[in-house]
Tab-separated table of C-alpha atoms in Angstrom:
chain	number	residue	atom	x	y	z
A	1229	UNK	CA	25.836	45.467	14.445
A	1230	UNK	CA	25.316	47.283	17.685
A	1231	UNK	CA	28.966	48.367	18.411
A	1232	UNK	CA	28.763	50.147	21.178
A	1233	UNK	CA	29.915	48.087	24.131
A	1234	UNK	CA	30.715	48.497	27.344
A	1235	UNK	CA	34.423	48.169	28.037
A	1236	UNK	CA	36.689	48.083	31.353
A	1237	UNK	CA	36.270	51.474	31.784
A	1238	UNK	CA	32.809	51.071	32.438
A	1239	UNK	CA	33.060	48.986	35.442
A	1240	UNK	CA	33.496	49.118	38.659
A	1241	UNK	CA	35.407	46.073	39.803
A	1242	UNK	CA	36.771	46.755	43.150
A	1243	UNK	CA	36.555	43.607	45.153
A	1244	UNK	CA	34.562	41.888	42.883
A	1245	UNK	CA	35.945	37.924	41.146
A	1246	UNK	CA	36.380	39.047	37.280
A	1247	UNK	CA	36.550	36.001	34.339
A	1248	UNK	CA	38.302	37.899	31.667
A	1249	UNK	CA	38.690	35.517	28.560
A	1250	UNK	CA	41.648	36.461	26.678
A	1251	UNK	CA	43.356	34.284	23.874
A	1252	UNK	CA	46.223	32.959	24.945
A	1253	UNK	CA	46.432	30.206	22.330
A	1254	UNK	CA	50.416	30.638	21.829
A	1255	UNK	CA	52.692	28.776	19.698
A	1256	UNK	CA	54.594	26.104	21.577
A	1257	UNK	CA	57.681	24.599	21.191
A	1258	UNK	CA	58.582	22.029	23.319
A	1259	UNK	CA	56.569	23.440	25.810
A	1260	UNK	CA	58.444	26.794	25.818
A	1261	UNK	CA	56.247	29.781	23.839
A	1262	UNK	CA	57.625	30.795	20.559
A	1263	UNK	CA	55.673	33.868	19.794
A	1264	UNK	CA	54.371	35.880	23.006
A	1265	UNK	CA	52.359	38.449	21.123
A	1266	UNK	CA	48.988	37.913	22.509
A	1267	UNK	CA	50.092	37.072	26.175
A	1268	UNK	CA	51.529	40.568	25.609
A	1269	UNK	CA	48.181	42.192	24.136
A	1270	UNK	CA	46.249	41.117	27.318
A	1271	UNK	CA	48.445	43.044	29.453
A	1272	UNK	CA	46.692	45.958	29.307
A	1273	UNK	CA	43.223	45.232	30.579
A	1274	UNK	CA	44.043	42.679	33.405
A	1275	UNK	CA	46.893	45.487	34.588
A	1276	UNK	CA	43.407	47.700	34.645
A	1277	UNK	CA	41.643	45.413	36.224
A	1278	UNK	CA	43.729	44.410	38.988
A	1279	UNK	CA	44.871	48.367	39.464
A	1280	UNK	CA	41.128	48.675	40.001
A	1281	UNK	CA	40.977	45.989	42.849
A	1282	UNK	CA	39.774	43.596	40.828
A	1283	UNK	CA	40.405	39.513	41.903
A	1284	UNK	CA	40.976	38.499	37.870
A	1285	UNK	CA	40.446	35.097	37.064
A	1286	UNK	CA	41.720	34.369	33.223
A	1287	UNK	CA	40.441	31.808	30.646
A	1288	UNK	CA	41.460	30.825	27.590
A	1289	UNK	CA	41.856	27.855	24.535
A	1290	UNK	CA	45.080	26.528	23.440
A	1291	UNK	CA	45.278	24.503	20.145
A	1292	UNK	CA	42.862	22.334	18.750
A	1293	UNK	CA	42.614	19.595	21.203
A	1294	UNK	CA	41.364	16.939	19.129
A	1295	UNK	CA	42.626	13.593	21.257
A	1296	UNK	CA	41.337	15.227	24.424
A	1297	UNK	CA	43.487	16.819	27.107
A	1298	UNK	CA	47.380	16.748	27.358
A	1299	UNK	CA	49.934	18.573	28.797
A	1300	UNK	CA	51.505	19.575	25.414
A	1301	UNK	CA	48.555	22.046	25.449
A	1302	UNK	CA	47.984	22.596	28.918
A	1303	UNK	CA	48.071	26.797	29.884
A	1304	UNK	CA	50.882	26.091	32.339
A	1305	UNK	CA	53.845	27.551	29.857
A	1306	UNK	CA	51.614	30.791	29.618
A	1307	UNK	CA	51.215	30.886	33.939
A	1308	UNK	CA	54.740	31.045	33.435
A	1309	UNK	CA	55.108	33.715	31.390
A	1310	UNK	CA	52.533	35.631	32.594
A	1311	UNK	CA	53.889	35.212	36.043
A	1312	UNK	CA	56.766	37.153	34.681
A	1313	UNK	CA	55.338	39.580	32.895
A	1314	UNK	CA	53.152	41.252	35.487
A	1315	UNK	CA	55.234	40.829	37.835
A	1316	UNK	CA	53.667	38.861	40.313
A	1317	UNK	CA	52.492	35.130	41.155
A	1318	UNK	CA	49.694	33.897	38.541
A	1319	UNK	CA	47.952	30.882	40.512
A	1320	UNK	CA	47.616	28.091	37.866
A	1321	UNK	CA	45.296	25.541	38.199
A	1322	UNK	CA	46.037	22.619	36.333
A	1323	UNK	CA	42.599	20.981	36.814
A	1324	UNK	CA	41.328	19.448	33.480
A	1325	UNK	CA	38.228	19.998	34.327
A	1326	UNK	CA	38.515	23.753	34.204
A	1327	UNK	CA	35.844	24.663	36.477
A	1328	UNK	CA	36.568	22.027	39.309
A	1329	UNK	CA	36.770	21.935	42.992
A	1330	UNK	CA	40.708	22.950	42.199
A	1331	UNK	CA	39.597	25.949	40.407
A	1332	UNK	CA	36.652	26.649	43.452
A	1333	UNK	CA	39.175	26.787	45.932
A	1334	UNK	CA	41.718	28.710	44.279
A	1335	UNK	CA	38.945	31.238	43.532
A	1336	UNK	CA	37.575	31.213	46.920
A	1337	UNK	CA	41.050	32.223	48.545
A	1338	UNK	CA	41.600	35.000	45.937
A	1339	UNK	CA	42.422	38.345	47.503
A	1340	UNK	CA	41.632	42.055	45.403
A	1341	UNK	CA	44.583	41.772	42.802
A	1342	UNK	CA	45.420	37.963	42.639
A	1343	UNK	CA	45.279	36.201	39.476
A	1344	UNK	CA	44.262	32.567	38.795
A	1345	UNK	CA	44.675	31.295	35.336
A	1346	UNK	CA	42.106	28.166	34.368
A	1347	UNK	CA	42.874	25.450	32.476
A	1348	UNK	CA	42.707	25.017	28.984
A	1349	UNK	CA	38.848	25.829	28.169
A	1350	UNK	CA	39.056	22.871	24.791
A	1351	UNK	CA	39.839	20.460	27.483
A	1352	UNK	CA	36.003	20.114	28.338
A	1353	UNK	CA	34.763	18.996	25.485
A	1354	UNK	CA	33.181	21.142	22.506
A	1355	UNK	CA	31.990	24.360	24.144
A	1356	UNK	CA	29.574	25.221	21.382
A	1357	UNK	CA	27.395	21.812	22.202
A	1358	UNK	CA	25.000	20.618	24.583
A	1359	UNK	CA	27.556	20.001	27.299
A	1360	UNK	CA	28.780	23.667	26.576
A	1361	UNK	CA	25.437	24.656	28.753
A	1362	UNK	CA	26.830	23.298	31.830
A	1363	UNK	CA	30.349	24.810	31.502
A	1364	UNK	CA	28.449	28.138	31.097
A	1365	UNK	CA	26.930	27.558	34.565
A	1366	UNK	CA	30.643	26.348	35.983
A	1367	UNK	CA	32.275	29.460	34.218
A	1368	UNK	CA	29.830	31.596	35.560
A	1369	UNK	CA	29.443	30.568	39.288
A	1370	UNK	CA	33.483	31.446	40.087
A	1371	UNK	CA	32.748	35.262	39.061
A	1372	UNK	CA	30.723	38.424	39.048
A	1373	UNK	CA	32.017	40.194	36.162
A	1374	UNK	CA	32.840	39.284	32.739
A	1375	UNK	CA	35.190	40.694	30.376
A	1376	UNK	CA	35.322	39.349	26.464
A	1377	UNK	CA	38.931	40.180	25.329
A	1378	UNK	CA	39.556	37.118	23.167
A	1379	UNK	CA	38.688	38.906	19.672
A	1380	UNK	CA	40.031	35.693	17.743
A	1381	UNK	CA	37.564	33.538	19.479
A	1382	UNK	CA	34.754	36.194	19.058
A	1383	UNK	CA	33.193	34.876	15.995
A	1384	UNK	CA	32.671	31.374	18.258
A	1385	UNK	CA	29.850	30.788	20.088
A	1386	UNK	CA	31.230	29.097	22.809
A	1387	UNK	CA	30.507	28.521	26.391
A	1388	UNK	CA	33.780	30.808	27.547
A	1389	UNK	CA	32.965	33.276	25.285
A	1390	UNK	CA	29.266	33.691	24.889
A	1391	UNK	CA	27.550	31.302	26.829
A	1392	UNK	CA	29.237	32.687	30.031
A	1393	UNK	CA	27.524	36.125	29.475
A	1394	UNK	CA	23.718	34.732	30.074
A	1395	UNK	CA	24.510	33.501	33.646
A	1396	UNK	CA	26.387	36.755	34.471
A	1397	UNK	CA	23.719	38.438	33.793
A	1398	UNK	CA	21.384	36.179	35.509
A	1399	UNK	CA	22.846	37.002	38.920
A	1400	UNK	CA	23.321	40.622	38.544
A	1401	UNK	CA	26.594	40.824	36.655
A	1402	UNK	CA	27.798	43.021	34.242
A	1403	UNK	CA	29.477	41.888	30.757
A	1404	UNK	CA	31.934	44.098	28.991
A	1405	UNK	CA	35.192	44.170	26.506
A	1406	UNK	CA	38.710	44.233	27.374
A	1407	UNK	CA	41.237	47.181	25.630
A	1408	UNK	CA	41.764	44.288	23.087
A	1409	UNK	CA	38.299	43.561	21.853
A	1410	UNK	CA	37.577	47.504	21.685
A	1411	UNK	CA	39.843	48.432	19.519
A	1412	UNK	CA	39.332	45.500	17.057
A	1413	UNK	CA	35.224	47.254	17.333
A	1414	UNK	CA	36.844	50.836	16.495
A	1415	UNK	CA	38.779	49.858	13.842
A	1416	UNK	CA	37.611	46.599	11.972
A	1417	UNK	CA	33.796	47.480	12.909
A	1418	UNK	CA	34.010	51.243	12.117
A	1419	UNK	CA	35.567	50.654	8.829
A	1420	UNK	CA	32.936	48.650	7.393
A	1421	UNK	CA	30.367	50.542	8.677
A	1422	UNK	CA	31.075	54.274	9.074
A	1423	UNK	CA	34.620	54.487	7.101
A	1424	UNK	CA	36.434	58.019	6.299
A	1425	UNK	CA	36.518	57.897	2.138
A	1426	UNK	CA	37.720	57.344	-0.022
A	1427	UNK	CA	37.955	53.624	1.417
A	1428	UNK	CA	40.168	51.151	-0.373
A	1429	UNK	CA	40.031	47.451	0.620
A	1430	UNK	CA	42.525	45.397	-0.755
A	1431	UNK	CA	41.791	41.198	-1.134
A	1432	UNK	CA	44.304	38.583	-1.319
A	1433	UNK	CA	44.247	35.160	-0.541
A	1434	UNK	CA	44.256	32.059	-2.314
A	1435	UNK	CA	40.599	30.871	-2.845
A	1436	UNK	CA	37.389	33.220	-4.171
A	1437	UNK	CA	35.088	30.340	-1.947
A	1438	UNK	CA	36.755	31.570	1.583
A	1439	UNK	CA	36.023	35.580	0.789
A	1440	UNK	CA	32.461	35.009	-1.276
A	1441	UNK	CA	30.791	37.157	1.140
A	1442	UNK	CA	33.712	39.305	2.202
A	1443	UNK	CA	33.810	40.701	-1.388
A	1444	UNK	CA	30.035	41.003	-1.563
A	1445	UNK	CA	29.862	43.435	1.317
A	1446	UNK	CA	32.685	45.199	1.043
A	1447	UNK	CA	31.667	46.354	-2.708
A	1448	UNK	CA	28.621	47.707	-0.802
A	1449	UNK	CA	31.060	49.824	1.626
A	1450	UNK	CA	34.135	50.502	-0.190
A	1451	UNK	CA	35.247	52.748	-2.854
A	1452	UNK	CA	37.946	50.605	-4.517
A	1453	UNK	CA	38.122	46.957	-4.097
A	1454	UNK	CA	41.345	45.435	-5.047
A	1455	UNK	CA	41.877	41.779	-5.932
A	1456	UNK	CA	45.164	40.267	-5.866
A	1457	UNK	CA	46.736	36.591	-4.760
A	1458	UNK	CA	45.521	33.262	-6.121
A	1459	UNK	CA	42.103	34.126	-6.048
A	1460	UNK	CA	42.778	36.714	-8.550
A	1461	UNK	CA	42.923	34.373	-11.671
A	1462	UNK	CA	39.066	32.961	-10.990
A	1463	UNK	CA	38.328	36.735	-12.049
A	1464	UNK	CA	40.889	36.439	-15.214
A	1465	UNK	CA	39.081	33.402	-16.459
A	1466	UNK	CA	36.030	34.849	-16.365
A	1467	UNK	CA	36.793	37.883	-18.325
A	1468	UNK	CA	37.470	34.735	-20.902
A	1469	UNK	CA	41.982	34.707	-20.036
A	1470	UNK	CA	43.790	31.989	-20.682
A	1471	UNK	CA	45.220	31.176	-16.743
A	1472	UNK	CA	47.382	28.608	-18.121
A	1473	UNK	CA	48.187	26.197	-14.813
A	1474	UNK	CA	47.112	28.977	-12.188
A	1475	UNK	CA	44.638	28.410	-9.243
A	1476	UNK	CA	41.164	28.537	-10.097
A	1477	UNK	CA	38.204	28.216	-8.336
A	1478	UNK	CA	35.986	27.057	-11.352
A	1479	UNK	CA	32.208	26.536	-9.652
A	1480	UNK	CA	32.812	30.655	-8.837
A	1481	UNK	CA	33.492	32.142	-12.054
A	1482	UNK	CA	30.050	32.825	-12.413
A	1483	UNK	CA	29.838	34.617	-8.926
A	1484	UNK	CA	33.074	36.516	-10.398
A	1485	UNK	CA	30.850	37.879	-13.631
A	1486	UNK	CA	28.397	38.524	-10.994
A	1487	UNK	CA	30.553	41.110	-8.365
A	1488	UNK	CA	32.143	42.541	-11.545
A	1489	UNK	CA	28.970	43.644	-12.630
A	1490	UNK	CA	27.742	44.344	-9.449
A	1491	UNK	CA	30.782	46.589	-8.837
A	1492	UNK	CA	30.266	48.415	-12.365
A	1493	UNK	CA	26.069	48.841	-11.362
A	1494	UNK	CA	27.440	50.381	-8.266
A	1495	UNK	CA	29.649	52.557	-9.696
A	1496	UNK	CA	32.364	51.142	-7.591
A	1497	UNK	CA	36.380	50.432	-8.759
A	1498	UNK	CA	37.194	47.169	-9.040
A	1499	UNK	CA	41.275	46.377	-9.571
A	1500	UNK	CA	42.243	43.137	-10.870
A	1501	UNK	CA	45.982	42.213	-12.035
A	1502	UNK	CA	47.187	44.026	-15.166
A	1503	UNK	CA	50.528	41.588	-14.995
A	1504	UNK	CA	51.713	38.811	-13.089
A	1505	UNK	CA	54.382	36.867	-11.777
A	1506	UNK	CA	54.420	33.488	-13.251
A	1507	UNK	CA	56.699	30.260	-13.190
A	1508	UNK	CA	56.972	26.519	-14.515
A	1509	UNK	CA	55.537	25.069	-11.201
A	1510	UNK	CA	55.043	26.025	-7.564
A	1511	UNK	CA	57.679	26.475	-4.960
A	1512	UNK	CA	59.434	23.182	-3.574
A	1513	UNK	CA	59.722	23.757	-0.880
A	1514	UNK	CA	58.225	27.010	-0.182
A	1515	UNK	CA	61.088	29.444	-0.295
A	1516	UNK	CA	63.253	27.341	-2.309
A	1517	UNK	CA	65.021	29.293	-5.606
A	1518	UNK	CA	62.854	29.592	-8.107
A	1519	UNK	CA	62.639	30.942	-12.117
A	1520	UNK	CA	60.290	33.968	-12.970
A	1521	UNK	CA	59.040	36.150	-15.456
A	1522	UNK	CA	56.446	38.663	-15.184
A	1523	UNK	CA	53.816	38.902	-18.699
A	1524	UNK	CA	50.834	40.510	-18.983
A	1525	UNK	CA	47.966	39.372	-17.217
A	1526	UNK	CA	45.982	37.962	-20.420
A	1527	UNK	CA	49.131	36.318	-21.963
A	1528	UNK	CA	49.783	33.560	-19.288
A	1529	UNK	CA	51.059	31.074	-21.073
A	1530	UNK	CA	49.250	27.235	-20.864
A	1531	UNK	CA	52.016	25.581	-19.525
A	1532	UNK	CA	53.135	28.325	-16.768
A	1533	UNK	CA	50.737	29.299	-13.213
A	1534	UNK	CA	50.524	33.028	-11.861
A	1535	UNK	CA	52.040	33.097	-8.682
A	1536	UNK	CA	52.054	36.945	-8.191
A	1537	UNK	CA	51.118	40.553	-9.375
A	1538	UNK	CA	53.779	41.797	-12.066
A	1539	UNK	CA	55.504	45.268	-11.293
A	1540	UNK	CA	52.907	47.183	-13.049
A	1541	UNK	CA	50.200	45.805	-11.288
A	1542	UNK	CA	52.190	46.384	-8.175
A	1543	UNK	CA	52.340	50.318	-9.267
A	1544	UNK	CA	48.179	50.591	-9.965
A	1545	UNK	CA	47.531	48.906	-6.418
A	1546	UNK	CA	49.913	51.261	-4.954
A	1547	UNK	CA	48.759	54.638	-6.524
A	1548	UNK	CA	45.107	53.479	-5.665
A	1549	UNK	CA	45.912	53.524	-1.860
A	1550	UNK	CA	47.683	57.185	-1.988
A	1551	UNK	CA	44.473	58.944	-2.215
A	1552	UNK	CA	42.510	56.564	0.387
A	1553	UNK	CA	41.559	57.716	4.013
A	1554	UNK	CA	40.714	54.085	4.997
A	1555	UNK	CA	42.676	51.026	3.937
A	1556	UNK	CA	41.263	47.706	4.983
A	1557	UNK	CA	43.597	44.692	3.576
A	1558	UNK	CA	43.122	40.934	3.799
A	1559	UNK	CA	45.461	38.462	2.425
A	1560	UNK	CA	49.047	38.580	0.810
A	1561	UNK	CA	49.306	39.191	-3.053
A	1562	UNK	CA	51.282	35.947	-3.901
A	1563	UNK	CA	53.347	33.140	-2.383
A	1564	UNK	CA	54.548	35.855	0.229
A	1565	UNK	CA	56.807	32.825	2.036
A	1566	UNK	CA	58.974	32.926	-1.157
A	1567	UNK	CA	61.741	36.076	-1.232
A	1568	UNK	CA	60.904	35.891	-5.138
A	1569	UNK	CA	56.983	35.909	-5.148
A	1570	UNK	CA	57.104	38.558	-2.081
A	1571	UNK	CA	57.130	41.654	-4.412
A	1572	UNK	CA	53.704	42.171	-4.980
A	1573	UNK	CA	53.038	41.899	-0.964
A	1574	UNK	CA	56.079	44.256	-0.164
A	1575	UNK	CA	54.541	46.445	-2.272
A	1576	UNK	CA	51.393	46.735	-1.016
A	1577	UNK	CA	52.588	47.161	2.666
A	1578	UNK	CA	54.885	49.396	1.392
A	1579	UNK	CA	52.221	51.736	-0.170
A	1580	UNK	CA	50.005	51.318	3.140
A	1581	UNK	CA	52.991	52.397	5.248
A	1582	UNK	CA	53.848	55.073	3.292
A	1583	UNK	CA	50.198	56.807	3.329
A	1584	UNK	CA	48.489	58.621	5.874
A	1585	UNK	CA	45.426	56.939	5.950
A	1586	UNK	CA	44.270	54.672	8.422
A	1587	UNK	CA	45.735	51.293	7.619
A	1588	UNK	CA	43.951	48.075	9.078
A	1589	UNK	CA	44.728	45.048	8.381
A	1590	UNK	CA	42.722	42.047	8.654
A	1591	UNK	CA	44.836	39.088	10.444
A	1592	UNK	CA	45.425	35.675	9.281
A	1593	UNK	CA	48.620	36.147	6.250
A	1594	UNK	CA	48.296	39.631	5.946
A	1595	UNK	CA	49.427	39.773	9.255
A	1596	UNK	CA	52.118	37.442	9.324
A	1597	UNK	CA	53.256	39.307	6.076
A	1598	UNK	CA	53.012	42.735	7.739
A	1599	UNK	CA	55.289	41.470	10.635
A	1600	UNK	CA	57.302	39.528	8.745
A	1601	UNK	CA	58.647	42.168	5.696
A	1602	UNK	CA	58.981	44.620	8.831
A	1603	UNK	CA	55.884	46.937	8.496
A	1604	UNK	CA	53.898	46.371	11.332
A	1605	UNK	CA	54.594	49.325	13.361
A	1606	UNK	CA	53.764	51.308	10.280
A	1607	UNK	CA	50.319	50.552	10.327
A	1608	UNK	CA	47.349	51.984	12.477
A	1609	UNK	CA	45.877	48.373	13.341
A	1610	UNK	CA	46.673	44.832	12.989
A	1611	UNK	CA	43.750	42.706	13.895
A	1612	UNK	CA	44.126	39.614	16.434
A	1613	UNK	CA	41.617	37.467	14.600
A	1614	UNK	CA	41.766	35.782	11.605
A	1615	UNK	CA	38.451	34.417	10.918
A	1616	UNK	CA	36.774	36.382	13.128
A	1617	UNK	CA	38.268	39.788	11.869
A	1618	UNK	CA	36.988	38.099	7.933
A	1619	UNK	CA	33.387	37.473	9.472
A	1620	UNK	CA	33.394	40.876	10.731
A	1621	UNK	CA	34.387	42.317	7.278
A	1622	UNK	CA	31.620	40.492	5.864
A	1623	UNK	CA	29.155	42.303	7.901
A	1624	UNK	CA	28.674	39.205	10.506
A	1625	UNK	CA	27.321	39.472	13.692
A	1626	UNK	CA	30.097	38.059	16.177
A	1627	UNK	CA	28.649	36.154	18.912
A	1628	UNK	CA	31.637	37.811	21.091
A	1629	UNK	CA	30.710	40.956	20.396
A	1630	UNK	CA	27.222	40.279	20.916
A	1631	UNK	CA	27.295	39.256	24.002
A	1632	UNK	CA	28.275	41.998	25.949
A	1633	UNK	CA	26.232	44.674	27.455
A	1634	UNK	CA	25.277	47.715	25.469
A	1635	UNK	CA	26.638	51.440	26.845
């Protein structure tokens, strides 16, 4: 994957209408903004742009959209917000149909360091259809410059993050990344392909099915692949241990002979659990008290599920990262969301903030684990994406990143 993108600082923007999509999609409450961490992560490149005289028209999805547009996800909580945050007047335009006469106008009157924020892009339709050629056109005709800062979105090929770029170009544009989107390519995209070693990636996660090709490449590129969380047990059972009740993914326990052997023909470590947590049933709800013991891994009993690595388990995962110079983890260890079954998780973070390696990791729960057992600003990066930073670690081409132009 070519890597090597332009980015902001490649630009010259002065005067010139920029469409920067960012990802804005926020959770809501209602309709105040319960989490502000990614309006906060695009502050940095649209401060560059509009210290660069820039005119910076924004873009973005919220939610999922599915019953067509509403104002429970309209953009207009994040104008707000944004509004306050940079300290001057974002120009919302509450059009649904995003690229408008509204949006034309407000464009048109734009002076070098306004800001106009478009509607919610899901409120055209499905951007990655036929209809998503058109909105292409739209997206392109208010600007001269795009920027791709929207890393979650990245791994979409939609009109407001790929299509966009071919129409740019077209007229003479220029396509780059925002601060955002290059340093998911440094870290996540450097790791996989041109790590410092020894390089440890760590899996987690419930199913085998949603990291099949995650695990394949990263055996390829690591040094150590660790497997813990639900998927783990898939790997027990085929080593031939009883699992007693514990999730198993039983159409992929011949793909888990297959990386184990792969792993072993490669010469490669592969760390599965030694010991694990287990209980009579799953957490009711999710954090509610629950019994535990901790047995070895290949005396589960029948009657009990895994819902965790054990201590000593805990202890090999943790040892394993000490020596690394590149940590890449994906997915918690057990039911995280549980103060009982978070040991194995705490753990691990706890490991990757105590060593000096560089420590990525990979969105989605990890993420949400990181920030939420108070590690986060231990670790060198903590991606924005969740599937996209898991296509990336399988060795995917993102359609984001694709898109724009090559230094």
């Amino acid at each position: 994957m070519g890597l090597n993108k332009k980015s902001v600082d490649d630009i010259n923007v002065a005067g010139k209408r920029v469409l920067v999509r960012c990802d804005f999609n926020v959770p809501l409450k209602n309709g105040e903004i319960t989490d502000e961490t990614r309006i906060v992560a695009a502050l940095p490149t649209i401060q560059k742009l509009l210290k660069d005289g820039g005119k910076v028209i924004l873009c973005s999805h919220l939610g999922k959209v599915k019953n067509g547009p509403n104002e429970g996800e309209s953009l207009a909580p994040v104008a707000k917000r944004l509004s306050e945050k940079l300290g001057k007047e974002v120009n919302f335009v509450s059009d649904y149909n995003v690229t408008g006469e509204a949006a034309a106008a407000a464009v048109e009157a734009m002076k070098e360091g306004d800001v106009v924020l478009l509607q919610n892009t899901r409120f055209r339709g499905k951007e990655e259809t036929k209809n998503g050629e058109e909105f292409s056109r739209e997206l392109a005709e208010l600007a001269d410059v795009y920027v791709c800062d929207a890393f979650g979105s990245s791994h979409r090929a939609h009109a407001s993050v790929a299509g966009v770029t071919e129409f740019i170009r077209a007229k003479g544009g220029e396509c780059a990344v925002g601060y955002l989107m290059q340093k998911e390519i440094d870290f996540l995209g450097n790791a996989v392909e041109n790590p410092e070693r020894p390089f440890v990636a760590i899996l987690g996660g419930a199913k085998v099915a949603d990291k099949l090709n995650v695990i394949n490449n990263l055996l390829e590129k690591c040094d150590t692949l660790i497997i813990g969380g639900g998927m783990a047990f898939t790997f027990l059972k085929a080593q031939g241990y009883e699992i007693g009740k514990s999730l198993v993914d039983e159409e992929k326990l011949d793909y888990c002979k297959e990386m184990m052997d792969k792993a072993q023909k490669l010469g490669k470590k592969l760390l599965l659990p030694v010991d694990t947590t287990i209980a009579a049933s799953f957490p009711n709800p999710i954090d509610a008290e629950i019994e535990v013991s901790v047995v070895d891994a290949d005396k589960i009993p029948a009657d009990m599920e895994g819902l965790d690595i054990g201590d000593k388990t805990a202890a090999l995962y943790a040892e394993a990262v000490k020596s690394a110079k590149t940590v890449v983890w994906n997915g918690p260890m057990g039911v995280f969301e549980n103060p009982v079954l978070a040991k194995g998780t705490i753990a691990v973070a706890k490991a990757l903030a105590e060593t000096d390696a560089i420590t990525i990791i990979g969105g989605g729960d990890s993420a949400a684990a990181v920030n939420q057992l108070g590690f986060a600003d231990k670790m060198s990066h903590i991606s924005t994406g969740g599937g996209a930073s898991l296509e990336f670690l399988e060795g995917k081409e993102l359609p984001g990143v694709v898109a724009a132009d090559n230094k």
